[in-house]
Coordinates of C-alpha atoms in Angstrom, one line a residue:
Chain A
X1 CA -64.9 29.6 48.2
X2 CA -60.9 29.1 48.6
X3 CA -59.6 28.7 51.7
X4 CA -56.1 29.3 52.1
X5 CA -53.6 29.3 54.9
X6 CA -50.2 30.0 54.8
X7 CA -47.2 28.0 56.1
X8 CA -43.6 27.6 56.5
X9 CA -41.2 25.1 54.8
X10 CA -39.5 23.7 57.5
X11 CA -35.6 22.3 57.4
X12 CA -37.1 18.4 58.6
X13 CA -39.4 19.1 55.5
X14 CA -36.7 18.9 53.0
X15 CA -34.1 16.4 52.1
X16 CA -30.8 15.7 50.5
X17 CA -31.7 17.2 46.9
X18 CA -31.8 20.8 49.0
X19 CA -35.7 20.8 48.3
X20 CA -39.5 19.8 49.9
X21 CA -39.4 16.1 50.0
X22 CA -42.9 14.9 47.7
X23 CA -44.5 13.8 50.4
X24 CA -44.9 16.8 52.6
X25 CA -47.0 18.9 49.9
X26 CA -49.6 16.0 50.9
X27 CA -49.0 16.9 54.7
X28 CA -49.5 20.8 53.7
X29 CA -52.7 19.6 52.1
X30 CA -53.8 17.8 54.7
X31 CA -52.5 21.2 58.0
X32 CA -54.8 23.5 55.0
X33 CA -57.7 21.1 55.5
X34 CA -57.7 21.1 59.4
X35 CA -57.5 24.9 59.3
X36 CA -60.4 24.7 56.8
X37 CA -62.7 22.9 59.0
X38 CA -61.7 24.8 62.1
X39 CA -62.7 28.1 59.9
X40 CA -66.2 26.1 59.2
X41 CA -66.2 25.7 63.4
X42 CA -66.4 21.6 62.2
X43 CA -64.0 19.2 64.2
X44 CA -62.4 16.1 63.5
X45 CA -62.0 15.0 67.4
X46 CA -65.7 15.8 67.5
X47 CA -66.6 14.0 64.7
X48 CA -64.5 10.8 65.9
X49 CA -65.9 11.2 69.2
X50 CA -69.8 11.8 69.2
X51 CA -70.3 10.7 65.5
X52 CA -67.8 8.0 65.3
X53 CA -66.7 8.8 62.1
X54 CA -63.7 8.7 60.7
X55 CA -62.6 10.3 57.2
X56 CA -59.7 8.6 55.7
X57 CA -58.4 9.3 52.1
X58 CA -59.5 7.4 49.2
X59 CA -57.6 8.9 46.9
X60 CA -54.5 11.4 46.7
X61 CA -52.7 13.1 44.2
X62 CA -50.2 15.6 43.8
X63 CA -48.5 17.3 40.2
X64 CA -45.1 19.6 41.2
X65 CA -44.2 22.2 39.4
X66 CA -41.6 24.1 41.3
X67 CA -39.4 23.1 44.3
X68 CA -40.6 24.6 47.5
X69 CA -37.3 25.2 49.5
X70 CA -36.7 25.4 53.4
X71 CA -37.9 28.9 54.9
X72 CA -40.0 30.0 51.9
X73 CA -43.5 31.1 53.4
X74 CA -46.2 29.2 51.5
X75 CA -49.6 29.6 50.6
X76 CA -51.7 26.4 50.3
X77 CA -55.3 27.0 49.1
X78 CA -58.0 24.4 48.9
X79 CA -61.2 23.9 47.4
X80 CA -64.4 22.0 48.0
X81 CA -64.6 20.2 44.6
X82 CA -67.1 17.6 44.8
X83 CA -69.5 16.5 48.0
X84 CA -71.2 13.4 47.7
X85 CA -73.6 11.5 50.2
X86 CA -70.3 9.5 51.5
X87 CA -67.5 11.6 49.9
X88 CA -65.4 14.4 49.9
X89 CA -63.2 15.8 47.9
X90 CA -60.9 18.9 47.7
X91 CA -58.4 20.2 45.8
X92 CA -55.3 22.0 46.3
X93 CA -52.6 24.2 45.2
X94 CA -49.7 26.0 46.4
X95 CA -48.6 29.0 46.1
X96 CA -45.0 29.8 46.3
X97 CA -43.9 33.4 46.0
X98 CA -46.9 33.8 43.8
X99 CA -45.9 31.2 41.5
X100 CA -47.9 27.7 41.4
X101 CA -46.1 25.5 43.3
X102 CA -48.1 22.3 43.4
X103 CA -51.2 21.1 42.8
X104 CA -53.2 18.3 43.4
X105 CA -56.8 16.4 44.6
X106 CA -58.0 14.4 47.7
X107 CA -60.4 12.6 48.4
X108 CA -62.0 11.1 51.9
X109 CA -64.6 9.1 52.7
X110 CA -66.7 8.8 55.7
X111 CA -66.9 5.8 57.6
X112 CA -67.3 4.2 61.4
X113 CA -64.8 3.9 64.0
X114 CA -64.5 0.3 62.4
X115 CA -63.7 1.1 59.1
X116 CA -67.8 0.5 57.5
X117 CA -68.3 3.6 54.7
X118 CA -71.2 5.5 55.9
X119 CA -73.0 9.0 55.3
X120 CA -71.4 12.2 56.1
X121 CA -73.1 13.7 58.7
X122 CA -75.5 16.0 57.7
X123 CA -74.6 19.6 59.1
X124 CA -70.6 18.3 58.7
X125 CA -71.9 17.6 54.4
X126 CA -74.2 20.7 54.4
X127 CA -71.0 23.1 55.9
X128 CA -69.0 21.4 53.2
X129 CA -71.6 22.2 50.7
X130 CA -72.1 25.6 51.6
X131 CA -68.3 26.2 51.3
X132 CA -68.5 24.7 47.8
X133 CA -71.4 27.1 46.8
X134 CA -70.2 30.2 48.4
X135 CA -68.2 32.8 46.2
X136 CA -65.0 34.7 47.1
Chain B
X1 CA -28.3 -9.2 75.4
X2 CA -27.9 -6.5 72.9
X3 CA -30.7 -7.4 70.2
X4 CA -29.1 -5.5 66.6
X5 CA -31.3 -5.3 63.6
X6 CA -30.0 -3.4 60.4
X7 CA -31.9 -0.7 58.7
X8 CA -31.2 0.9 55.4
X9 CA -31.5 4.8 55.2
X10 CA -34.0 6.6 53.2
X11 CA -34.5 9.4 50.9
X12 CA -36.9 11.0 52.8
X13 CA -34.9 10.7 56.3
X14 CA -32.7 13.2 54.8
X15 CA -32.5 16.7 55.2
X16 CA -30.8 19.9 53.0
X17 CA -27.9 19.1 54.5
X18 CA -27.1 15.8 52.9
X19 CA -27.5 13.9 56.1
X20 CA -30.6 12.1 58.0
X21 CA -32.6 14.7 60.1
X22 CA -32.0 13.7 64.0
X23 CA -35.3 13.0 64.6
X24 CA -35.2 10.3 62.6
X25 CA -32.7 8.7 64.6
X26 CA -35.3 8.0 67.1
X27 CA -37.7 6.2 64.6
X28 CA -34.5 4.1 63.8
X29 CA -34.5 3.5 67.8
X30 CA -38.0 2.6 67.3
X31 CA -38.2 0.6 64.4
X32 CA -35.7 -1.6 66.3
X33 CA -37.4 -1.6 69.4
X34 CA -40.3 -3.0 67.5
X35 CA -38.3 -6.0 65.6
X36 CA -37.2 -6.8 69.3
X37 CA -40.2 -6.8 71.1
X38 CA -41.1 -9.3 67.9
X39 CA -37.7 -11.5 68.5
X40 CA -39.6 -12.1 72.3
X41 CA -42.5 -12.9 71.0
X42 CA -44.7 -10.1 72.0
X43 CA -46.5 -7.7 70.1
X44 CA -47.8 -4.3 71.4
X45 CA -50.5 -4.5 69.3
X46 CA -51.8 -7.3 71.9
X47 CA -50.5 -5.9 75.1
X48 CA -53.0 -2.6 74.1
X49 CA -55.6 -4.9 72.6
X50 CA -55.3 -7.9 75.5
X51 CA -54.2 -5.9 78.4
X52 CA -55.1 -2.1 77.4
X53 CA -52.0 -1.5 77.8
X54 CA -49.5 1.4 76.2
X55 CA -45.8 2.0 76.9
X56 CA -45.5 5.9 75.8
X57 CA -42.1 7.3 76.2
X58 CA -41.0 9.6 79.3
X59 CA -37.9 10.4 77.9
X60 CA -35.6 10.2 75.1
X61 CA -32.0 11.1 74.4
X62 CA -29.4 10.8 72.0
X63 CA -25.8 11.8 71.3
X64 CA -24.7 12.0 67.5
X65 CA -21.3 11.3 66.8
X66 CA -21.1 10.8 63.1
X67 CA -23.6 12.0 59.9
X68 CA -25.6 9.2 58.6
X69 CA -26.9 9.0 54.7
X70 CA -28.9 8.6 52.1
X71 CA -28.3 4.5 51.6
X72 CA -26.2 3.6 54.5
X73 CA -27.0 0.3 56.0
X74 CA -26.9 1.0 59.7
X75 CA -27.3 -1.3 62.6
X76 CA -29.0 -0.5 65.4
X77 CA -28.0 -1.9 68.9
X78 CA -30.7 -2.4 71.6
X79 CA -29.8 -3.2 74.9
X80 CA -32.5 -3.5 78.2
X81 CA -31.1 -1.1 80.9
X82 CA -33.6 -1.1 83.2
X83 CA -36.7 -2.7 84.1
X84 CA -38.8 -1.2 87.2
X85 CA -42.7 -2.0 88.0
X86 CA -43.8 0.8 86.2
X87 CA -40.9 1.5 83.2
X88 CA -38.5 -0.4 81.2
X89 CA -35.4 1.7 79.9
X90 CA -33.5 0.7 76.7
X91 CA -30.1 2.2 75.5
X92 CA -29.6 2.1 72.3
X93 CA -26.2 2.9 70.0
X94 CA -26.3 3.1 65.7
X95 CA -23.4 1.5 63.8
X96 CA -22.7 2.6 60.4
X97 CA -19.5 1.1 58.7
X98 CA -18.0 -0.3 62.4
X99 CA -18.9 3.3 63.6
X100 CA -20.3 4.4 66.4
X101 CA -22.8 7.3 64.6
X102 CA -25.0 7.7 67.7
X103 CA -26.1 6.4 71.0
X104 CA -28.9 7.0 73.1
X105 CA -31.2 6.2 76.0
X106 CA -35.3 5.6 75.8
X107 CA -37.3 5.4 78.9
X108 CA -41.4 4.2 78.5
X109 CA -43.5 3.9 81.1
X110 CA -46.5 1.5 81.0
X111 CA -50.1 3.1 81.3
X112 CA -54.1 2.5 80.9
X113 CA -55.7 3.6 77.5
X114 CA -56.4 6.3 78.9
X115 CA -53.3 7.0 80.5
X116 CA -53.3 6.1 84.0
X117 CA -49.9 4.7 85.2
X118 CA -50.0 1.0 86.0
X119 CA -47.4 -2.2 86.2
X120 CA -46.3 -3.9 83.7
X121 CA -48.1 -6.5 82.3
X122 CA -46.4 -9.6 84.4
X123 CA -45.1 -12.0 81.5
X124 CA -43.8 -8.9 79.5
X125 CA -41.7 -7.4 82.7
X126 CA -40.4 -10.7 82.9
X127 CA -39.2 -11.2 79.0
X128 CA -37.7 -8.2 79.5
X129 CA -35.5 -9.2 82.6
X130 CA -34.4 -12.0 81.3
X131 CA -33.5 -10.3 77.9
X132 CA -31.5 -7.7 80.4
X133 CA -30.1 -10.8 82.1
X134 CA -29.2 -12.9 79.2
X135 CA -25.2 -13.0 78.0
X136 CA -25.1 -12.9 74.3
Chain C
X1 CA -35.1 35.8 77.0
X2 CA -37.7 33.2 76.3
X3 CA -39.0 32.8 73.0
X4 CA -42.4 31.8 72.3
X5 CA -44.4 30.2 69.5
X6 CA -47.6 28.2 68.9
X7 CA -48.0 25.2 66.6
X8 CA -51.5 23.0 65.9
X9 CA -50.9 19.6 66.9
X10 CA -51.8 17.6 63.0
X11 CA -53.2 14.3 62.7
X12 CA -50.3 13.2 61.1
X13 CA -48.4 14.2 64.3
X14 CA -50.3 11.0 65.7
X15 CA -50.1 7.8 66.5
X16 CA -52.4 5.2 67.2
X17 CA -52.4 5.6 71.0
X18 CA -53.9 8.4 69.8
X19 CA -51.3 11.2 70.8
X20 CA -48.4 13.1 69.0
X21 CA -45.8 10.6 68.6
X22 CA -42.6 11.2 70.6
X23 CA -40.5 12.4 68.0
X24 CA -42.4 15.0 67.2
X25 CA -41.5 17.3 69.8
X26 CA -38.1 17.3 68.3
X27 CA -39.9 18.6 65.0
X28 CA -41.5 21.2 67.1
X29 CA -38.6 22.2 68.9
X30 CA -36.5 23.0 65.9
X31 CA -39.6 24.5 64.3
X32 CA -39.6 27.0 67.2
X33 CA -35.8 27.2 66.9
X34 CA -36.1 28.5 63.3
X35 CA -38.7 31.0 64.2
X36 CA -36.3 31.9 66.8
X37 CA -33.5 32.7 64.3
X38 CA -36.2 34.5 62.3
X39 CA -36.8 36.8 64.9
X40 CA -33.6 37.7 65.3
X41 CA -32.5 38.5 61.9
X42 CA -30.5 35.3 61.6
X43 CA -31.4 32.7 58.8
X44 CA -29.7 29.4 58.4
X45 CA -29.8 29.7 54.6
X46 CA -27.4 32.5 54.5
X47 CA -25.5 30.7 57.7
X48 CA -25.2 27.6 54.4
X49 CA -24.6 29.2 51.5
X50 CA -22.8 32.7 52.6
X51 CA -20.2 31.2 55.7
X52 CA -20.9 27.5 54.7
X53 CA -21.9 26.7 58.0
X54 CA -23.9 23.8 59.1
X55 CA -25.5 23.4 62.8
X56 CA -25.9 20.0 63.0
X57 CA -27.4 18.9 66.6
X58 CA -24.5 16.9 68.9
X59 CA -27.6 16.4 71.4
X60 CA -31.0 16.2 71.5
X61 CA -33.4 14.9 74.6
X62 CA -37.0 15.5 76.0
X63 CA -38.7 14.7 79.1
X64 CA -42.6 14.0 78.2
X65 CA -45.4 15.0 81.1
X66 CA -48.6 14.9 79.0
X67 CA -49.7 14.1 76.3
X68 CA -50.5 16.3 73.1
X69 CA -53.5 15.4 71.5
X70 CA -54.7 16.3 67.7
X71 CA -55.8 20.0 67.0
X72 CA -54.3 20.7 70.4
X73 CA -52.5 24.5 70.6
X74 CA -49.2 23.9 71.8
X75 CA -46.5 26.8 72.9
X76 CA -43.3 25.8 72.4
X77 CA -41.0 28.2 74.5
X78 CA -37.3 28.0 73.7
X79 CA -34.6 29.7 75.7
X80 CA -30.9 29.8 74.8
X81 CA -28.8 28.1 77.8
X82 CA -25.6 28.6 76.6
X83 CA -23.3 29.5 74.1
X84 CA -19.8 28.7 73.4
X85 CA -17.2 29.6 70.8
X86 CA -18.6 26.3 68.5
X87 CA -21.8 25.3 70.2
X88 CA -25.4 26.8 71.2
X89 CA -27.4 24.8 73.7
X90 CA -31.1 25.3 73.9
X91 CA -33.7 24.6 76.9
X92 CA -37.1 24.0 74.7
X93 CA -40.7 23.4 77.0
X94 CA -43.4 23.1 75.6
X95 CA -47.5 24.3 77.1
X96 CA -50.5 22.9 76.6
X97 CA -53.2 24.5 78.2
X98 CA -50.7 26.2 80.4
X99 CA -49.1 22.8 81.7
X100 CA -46.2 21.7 80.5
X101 CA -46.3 19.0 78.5
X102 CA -42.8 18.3 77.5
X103 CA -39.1 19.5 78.7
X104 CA -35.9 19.4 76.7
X105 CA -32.4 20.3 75.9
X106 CA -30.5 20.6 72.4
X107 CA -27.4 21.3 71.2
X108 CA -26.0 22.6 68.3
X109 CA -21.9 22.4 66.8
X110 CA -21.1 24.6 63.8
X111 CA -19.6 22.6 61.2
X112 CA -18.7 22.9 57.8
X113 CA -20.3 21.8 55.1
X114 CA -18.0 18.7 54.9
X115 CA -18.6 18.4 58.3
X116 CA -15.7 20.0 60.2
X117 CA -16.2 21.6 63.2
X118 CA -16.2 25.3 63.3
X119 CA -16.2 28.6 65.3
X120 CA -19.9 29.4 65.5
X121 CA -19.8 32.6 62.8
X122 CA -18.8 36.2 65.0
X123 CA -22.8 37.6 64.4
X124 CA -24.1 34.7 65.0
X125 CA -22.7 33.8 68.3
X126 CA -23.3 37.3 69.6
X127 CA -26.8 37.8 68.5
X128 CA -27.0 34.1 70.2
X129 CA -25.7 35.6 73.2
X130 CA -27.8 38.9 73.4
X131 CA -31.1 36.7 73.3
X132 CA -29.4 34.6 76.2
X133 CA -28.6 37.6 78.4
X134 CA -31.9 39.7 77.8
X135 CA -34.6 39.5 80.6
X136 CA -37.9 39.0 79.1
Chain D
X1 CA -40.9 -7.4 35.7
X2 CA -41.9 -6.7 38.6
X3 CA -39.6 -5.9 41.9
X4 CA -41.2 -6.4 45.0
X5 CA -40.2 -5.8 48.7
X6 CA -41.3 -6.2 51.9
X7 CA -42.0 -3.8 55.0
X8 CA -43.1 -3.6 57.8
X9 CA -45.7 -0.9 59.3
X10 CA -44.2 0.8 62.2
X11 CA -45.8 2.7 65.0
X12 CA -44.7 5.8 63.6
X13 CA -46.6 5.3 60.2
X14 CA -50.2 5.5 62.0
X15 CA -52.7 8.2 63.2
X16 CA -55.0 8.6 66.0
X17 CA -57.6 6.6 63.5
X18 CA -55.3 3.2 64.2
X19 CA -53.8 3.1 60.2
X20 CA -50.9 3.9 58.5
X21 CA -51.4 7.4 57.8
X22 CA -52.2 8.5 53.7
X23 CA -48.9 9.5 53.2
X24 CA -46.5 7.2 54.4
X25 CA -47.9 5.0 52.0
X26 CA -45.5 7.3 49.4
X27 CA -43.3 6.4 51.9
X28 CA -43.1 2.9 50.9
X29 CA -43.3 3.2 47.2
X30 CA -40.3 5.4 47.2
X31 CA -38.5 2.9 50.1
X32 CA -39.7 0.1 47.5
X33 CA -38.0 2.8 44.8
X34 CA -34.2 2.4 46.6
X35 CA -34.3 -1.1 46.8
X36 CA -35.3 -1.4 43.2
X37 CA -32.2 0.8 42.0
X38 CA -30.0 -1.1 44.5
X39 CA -30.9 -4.2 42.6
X40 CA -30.0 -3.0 39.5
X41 CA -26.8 -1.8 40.3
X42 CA -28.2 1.6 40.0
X43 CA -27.1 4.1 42.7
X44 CA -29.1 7.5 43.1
X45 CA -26.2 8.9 44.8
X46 CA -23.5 8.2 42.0
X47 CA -26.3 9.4 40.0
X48 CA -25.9 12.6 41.7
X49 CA -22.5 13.2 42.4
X50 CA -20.8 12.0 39.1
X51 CA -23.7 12.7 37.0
X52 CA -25.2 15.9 38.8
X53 CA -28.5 14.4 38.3
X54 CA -31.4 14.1 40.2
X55 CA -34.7 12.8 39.8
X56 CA -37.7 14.7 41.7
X57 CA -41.2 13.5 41.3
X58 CA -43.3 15.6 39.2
X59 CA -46.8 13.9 39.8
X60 CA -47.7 11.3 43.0
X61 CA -50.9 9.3 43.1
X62 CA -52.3 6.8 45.0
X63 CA -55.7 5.3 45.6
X64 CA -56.0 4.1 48.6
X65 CA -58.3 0.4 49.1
X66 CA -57.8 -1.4 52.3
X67 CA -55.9 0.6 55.7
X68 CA -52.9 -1.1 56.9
X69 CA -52.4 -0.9 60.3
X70 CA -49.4 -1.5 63.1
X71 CA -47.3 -4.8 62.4
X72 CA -48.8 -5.9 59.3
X73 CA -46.2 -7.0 56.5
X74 CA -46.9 -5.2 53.4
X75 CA -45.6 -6.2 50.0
X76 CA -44.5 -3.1 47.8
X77 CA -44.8 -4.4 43.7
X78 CA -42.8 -2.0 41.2
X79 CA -43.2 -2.1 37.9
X80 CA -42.1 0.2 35.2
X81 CA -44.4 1.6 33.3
X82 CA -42.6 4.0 31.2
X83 CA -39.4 5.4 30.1
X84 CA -39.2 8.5 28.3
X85 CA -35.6 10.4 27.3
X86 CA -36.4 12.7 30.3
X87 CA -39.0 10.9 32.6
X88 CA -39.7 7.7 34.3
X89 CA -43.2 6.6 35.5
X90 CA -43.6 4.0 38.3
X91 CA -46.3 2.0 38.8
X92 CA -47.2 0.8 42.7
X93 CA -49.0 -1.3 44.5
X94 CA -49.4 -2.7 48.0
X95 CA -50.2 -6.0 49.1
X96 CA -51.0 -7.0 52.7
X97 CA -52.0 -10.1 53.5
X98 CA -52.8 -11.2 49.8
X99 CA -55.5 -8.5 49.6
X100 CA -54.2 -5.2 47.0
X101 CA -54.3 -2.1 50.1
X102 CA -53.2 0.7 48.0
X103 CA -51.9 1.2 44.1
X104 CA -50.2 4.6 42.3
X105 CA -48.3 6.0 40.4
X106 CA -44.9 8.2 40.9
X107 CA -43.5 9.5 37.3
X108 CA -40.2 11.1 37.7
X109 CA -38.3 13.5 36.0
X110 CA -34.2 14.0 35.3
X111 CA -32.9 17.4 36.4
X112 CA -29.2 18.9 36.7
X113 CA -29.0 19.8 40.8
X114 CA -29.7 23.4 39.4
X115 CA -33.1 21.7 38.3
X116 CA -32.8 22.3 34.8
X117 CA -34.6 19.1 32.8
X118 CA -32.0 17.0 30.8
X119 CA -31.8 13.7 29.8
X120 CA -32.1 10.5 32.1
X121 CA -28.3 8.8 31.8
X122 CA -28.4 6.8 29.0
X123 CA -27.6 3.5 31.5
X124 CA -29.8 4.7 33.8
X125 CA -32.8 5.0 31.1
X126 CA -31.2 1.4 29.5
X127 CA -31.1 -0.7 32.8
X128 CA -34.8 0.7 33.0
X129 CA -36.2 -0.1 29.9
X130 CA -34.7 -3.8 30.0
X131 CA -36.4 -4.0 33.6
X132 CA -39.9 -2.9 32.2
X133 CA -39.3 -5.0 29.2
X134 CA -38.2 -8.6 31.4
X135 CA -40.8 -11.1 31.7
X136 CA -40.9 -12.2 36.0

């Protein structure tokens, strides 16, 4: 499955070289991925709240290919890559005018309120699974 | 007292048109607001730790007079206006090259964890007073 | 007229009291602004690179009321206060959950791109004032 | 040789989870970036305006090991890890409190401000290569 949402290059997202400063594809990512577990009806607030878990990144990474530019309307698409008992990780690209953009991975781990890696809970890790395993 | 602290600007506070984003004025603000709450002594991170105690913002201004960019070393100027039971008011001005570049006004109010207004926490009112009182 | 748009509160939008920072209603203001200009037909890349005119904000403040949490849908509503031959003023609230959150002015200058102030451009200003003078 | 620099975490930089947020750590690496030119003598805005060069990222990594949080005073290490005719590649990592919190890598590429690839200035790509080749 590929989810994909599309979004707007904003003026605060670029900078002084006229372009999408690096580190907003990662915030991109990151807006795709919310939308993504809203589609799957999962929620981080809920997830913080009655499993007290958190999901910070363990790793992120991002190659650019083209410069996204203020007002272009992009597509960011992501893809459940790999779901393990205590990680998850997706990948991404963007889409710009049908031209690939961007690309990159992230990856988050699950763990308690105080920061102790932990399972993923298991209807939050079989969603994620099923959206790995589903075509189109 | 006005408490100054400079601050160099940043690639990323920049935006298409060559000059830092106005938002990011207020961060500046910010970031010396936090360097003076350190020249005192205290430390938010206990007053919401210790006391449960936040001070979000109820308002926020600021007047730009002149572009700041990409590498300018800018001083920022924090002065306490006001302190009532409940709020402390700072005004705050940015200097770039003897320049006045911007001024503004920040107004936070002190409240529970969850967000119930209450009084200052006693010893921080008062290192505020007297930094509002002090000449120099 | 009042314009209307809704944005998703992001993690990133937060802070560690657990709400959207304060200077992110600025980013949410002018991301309603540009959809505004959208709307109308107007777009500040051709305002740049066809008249070479800049909009740089002389003012910018907000009044916070409540706070706006993660995955929150907020609707920023912007209406255009007033317009003069070189400035736009906007009145920006913003609704979650149909109370208002937050409250708050900017204004805009035309300038050149070297920064000299400017007659807003003739289309401009009039399409500015048409959205200012139409009812609903 | 490796160029360090201090920082300090500001409000701003966390999320509702009570850490820096995943991407500010870029952030950092490319605040630690500046600071490294400066001491060199190199200047990205001379580098722009007299050579019409500019130097966007074309791949950003980062794993991250230990969350900084509010306060804490991180150490930013650079080191060079490569010079090509057309490319740099740093190497990054984060220290906080003696204990490594994050590492990556940021390669760079030269471009006209049309974006076309050319080569890095040849004292650009000389005062680089000495500082990856200097012992300390």
């Amino acid at each position: 499955m590929i989810f994909k949402r599309k979004f707007r290059v904003r003026w605060v997202d670029t900078d002084i070289a006229g372009v999408m400063h690096f580190t907003n594809y990662f915030r991109y990512f990151e807006a795709c991925e919310e939308e993504f577990y809203r589609s799957l009806g999962l929620d981080l607030n809920f997830l913080r709240e009655e499993h007290g878990v958190l999901l910070p990144r363990v790793e992120a990474s991002c190659q650019y290919k083209v410069a996204c530019r203020f007002n272009d309307e992009i597509e960011v698409a992501l893809s459940v890559k790999e779901v393990e008992s205590k990680t998850v990780t997706y990948e991404f690209w963007i889409l710009n005018e049908e031209e690939k953009a961007a690309e990159g991975t992230v990856k988050c781990i699950a763990t308690t309120l105080d920061w102790k890696v932990v399972d993923l809970p298991k209807e939050f890790a079989r969603a994620l699974k099923l959206a790995r395993n589903t075509t189109i």
